[in-house]
Coordinates of C-alpha atoms and ligand atoms in Angstrom, one line a residue:
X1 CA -5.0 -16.8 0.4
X2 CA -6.2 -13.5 2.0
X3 CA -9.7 -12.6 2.8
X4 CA -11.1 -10.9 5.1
X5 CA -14.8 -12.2 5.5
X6 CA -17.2 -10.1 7.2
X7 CA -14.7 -8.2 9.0
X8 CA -15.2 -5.2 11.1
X9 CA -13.3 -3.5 13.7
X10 CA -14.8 -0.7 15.8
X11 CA -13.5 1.8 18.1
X12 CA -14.7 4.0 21.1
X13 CA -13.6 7.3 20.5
X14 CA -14.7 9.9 23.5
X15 CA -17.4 7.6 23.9
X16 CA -18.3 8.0 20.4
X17 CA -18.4 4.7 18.3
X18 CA -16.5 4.8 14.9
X19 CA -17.1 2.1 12.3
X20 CA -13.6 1.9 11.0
X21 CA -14.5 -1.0 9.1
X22 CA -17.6 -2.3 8.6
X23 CA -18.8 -5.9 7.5
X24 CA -15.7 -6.4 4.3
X25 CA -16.0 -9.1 2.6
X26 CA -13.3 -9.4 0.0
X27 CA -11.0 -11.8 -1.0
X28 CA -7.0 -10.9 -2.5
X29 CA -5.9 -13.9 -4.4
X30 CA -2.7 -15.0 -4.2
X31 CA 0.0 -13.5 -6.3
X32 CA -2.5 -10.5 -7.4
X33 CA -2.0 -6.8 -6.6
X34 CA -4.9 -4.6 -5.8
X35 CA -5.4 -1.3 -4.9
X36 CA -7.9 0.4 -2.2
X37 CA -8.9 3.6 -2.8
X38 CA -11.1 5.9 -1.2
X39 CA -11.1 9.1 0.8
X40 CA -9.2 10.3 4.5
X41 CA -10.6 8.4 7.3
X42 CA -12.9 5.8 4.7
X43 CA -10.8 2.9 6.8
X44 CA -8.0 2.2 4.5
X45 CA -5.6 1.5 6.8
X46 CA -7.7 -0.1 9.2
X47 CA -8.2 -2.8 6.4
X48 CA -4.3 -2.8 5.6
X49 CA -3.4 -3.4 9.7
X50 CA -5.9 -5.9 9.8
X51 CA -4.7 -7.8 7.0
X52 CA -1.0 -7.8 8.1
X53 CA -2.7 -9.0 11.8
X54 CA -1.7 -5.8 13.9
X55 CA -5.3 -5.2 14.3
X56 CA -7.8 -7.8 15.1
X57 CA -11.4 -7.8 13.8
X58 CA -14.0 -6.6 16.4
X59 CA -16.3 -9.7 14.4
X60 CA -15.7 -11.3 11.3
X61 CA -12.5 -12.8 10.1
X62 CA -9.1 -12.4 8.6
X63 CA -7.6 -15.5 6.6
X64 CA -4.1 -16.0 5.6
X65 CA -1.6 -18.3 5.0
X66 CA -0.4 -18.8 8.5
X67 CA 2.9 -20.1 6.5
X68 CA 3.3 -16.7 4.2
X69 CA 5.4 -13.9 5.4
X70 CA 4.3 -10.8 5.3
X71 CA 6.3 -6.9 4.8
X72 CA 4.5 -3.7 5.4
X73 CA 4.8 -0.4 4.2
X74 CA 3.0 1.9 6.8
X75 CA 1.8 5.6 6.3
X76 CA 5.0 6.6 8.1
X77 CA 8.4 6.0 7.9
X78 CA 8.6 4.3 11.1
X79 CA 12.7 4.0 11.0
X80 CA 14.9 3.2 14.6
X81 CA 17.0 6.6 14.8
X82 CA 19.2 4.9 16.4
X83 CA 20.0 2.3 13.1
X84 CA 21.9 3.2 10.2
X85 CA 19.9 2.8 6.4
X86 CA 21.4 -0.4 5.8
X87 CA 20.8 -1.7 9.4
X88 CA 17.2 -0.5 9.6
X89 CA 16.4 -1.9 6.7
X90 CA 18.4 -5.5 7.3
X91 CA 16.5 -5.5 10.8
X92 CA 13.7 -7.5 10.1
X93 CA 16.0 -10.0 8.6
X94 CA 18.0 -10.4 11.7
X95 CA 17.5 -14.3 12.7
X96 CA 16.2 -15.3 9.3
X97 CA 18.6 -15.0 7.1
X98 CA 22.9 -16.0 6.7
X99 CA 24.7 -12.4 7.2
X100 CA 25.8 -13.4 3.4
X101 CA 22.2 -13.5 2.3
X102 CA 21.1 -10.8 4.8
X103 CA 23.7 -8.4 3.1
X104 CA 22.8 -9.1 -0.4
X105 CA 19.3 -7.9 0.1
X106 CA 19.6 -5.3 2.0
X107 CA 21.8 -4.4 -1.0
X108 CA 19.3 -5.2 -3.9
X109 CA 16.6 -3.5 -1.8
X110 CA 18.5 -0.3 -1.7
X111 CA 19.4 -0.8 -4.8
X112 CA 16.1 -0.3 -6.2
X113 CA 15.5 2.2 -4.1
X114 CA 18.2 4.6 -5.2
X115 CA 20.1 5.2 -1.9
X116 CA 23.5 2.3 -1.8
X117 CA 24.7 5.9 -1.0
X118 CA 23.6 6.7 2.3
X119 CA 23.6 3.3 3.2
X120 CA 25.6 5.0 6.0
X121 CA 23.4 7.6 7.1
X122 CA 21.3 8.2 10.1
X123 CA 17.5 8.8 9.9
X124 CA 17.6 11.9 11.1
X125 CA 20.3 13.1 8.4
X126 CA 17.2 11.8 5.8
X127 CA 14.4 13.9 3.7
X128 CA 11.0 12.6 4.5
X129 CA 11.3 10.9 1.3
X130 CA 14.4 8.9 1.4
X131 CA 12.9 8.0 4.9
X132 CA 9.6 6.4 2.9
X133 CA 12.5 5.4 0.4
X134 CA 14.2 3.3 3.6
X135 CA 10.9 2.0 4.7
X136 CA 10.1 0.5 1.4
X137 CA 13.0 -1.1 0.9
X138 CA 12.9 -2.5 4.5
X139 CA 9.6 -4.7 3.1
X140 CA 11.2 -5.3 -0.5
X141 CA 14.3 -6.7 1.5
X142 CA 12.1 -9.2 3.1
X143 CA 10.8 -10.9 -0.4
X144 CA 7.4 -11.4 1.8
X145 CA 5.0 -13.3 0.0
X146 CA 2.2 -10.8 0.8
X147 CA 3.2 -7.4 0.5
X148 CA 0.7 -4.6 2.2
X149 CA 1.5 -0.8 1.5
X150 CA 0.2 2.5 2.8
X151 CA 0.5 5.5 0.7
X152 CA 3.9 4.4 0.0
X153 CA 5.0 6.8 -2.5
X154 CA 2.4 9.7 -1.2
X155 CA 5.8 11.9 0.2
X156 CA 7.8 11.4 -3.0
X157 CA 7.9 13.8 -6.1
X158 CA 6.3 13.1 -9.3
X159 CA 10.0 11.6 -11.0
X160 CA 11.0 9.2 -7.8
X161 CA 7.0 8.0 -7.2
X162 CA 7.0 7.1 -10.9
X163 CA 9.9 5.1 -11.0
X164 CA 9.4 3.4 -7.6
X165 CA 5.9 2.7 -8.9
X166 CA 7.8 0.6 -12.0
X167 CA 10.0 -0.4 -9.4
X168 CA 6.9 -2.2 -7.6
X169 CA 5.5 -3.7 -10.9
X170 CA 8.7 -5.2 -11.8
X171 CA 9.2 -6.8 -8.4
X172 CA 5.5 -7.9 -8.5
X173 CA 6.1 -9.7 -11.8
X174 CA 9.0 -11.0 -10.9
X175 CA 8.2 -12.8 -7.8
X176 CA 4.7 -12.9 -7.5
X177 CA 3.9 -11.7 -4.1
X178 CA 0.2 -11.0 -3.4
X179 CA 0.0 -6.8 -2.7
X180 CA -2.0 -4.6 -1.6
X181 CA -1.6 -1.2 -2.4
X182 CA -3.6 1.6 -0.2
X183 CA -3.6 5.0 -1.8
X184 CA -5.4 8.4 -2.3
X185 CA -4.5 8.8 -5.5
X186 CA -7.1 7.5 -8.0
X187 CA -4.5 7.1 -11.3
X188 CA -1.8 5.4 -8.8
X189 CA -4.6 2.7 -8.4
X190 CA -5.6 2.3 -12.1
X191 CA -1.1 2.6 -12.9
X192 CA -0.6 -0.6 -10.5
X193 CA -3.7 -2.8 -9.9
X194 CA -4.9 -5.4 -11.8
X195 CA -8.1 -4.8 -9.7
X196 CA -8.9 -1.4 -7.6
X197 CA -10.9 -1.4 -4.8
X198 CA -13.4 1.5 -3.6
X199 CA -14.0 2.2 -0.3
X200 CA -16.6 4.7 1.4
X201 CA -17.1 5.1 5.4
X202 CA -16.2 1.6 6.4
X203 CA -17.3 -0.6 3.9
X204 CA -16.2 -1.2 0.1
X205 CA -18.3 -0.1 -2.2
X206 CA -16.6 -1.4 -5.3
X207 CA -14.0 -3.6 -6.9
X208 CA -13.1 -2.9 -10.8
X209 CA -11.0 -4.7 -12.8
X210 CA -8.0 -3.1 -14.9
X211 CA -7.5 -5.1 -17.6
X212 CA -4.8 -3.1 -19.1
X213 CA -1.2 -4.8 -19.7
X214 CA 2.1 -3.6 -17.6
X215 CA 3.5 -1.0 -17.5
X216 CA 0.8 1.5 -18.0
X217 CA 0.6 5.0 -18.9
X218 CA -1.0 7.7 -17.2
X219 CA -2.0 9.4 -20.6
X220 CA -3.7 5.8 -21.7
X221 CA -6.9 6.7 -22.4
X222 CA -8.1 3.3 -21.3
X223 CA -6.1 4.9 -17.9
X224 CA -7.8 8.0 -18.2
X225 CA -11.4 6.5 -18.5
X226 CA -10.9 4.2 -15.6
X227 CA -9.3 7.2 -13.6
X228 CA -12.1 9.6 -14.6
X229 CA -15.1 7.0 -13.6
X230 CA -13.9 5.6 -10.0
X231 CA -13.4 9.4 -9.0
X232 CA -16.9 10.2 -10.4
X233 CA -18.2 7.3 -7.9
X234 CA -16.1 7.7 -5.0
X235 CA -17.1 11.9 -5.2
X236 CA -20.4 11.6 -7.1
X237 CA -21.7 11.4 -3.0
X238 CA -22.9 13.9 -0.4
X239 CA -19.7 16.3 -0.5
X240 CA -20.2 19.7 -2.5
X241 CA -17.3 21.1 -2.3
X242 CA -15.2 17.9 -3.6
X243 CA -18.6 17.2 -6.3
X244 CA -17.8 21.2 -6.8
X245 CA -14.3 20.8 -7.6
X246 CA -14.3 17.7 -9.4
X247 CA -17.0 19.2 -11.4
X248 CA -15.3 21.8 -12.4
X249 CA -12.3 19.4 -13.6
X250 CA -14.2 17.9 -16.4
Ligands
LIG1 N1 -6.6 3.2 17.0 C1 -7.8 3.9 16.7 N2 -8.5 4.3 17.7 C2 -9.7 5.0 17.5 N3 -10.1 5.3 16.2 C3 -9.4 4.9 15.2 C4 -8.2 4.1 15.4 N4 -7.7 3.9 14.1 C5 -8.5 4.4 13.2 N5 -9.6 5.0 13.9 C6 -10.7 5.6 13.2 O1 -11.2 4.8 12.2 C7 -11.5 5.5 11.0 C8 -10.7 5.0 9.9 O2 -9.3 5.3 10.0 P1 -8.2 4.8 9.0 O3 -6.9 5.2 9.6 O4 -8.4 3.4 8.7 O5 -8.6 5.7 7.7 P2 -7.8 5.9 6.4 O6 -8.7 5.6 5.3 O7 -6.5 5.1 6.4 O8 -7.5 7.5 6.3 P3 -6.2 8.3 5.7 O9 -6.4 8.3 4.2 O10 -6.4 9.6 6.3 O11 -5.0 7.6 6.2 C9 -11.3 7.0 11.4 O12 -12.5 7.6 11.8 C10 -10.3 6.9 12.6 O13 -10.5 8.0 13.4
LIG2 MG1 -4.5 5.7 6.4

């Protein structure tokens, strides 16, 4: 169970008040993966941090499992400098697990992230993308049952974000956690969700289900329809230069 019903979560900025999030009411069943689209500043992450319980809801409520563990991706790296790969990404594990069982997923999680080879290495000897690399398999290491992520694969080239994004559906069938995937990208959302969800100024102003089997290809044109339509909602609005531009795409 997670559901957030009602929820909003508001913020004074320079005396200005910002609906971050405004009266969601949407429901992420268990053991499904969804993705949340929608443009820079539409909330996304808002929603994300109040689902994992970082953020609390101005009014309204969250629900979740208070027994299901949850790993986070966020928008940043967010690696101790100080920690080595392997020990940043074994550090939420610390306490929870045998060092035997601590040890062999840190390993499986780096692993499927490509990088047993700097295992080793300091954050600060990292690209930007290993670093995202390292944060994502800090949450994969922790098998959480509820697994939120935040533009995960937005600093990765088009090879390594298309084989972490198989790496993700293959971890998603094979243990069933419930995800949530926040992106920018419109055909990353129809790739991995089994439902996508559209979000404008606060509030969601869609859900649409993908009924399309795993894995999917970007050049389905089941894909491609899906793709083409959410984009023609989420910048059919008030914007002429995006309506400009995506017009001009067609
Ligand atoms: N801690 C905060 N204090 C004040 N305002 C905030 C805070 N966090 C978010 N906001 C505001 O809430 C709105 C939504 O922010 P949020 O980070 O959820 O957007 P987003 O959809 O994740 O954007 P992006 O795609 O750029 O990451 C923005 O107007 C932002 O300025
Ligand atoms: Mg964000």
């Amino acid at each position: 169970m997670l559901e957030l019903i009602d929820a909003s979560r508001h913020y004074d900025v320079a005396g200005r008040a910002v609906r971050a999030l405004d009266g969601v009411r949407e429901l992420f069943p268990a053991g499904s993966i969804t993705a949340v689209v929608g443009r820079s500043g539409c909330g996304k992450t808002t929603l994300l941090r109040l689902l994992a319980g970082l953020t609390e809801p101005s009014s309204g409520e969250v629900r979740r499992a208070p027994s299901h563990s949850v790993g986070v991706v966020f928008q940043e790296a967010r690696l101790m400098p100080w920690l080595d790969v392997a020990a940043n990404v074994a550090f939420p594990l610390k306490g929870r697990l045998s060092d035997a069982d601590m040890a062999a997923h840190v390993d499986e999680a780096l692993a499927l992230v490509s990088l047993t080879e700097v295992r080793r290495a300091l954050p600060v000897q990292l690209s930007g993308g290993m670093a995202q690399r390292v944060a994502i398999a800090r949450a994969l290491a922790q098998q959480p049952d509820i697994l939120l992520l935040d533009e995960p694969f937005s600093a990765l080239d088009a090879f390594t974000r298309r084989s972490l994004q198989r790496v993700l559906i293959d971890i998603w069938r094979a243990r069933r956690p419930t995800v949530v995937l926040v992106t920018h990208d419109v055909e990353e959302a129809v790739l991995l969700g089994e439902s996508v969800v559209e979000m404008e100024a606060g509030h969601v102003v869609g859900r649409v289900t993908i009924d399309l089997p795993f894995p999917r290809e970007a050049t389905d044109p089941a894909v491609v329809d899906h793709r083409r339509s959410i984009l023609a909602r989420l910048v059919g609005g008030t914007d002429p230069v995006t309506q400009a531009i995506h017009s001009g795409r067609k």
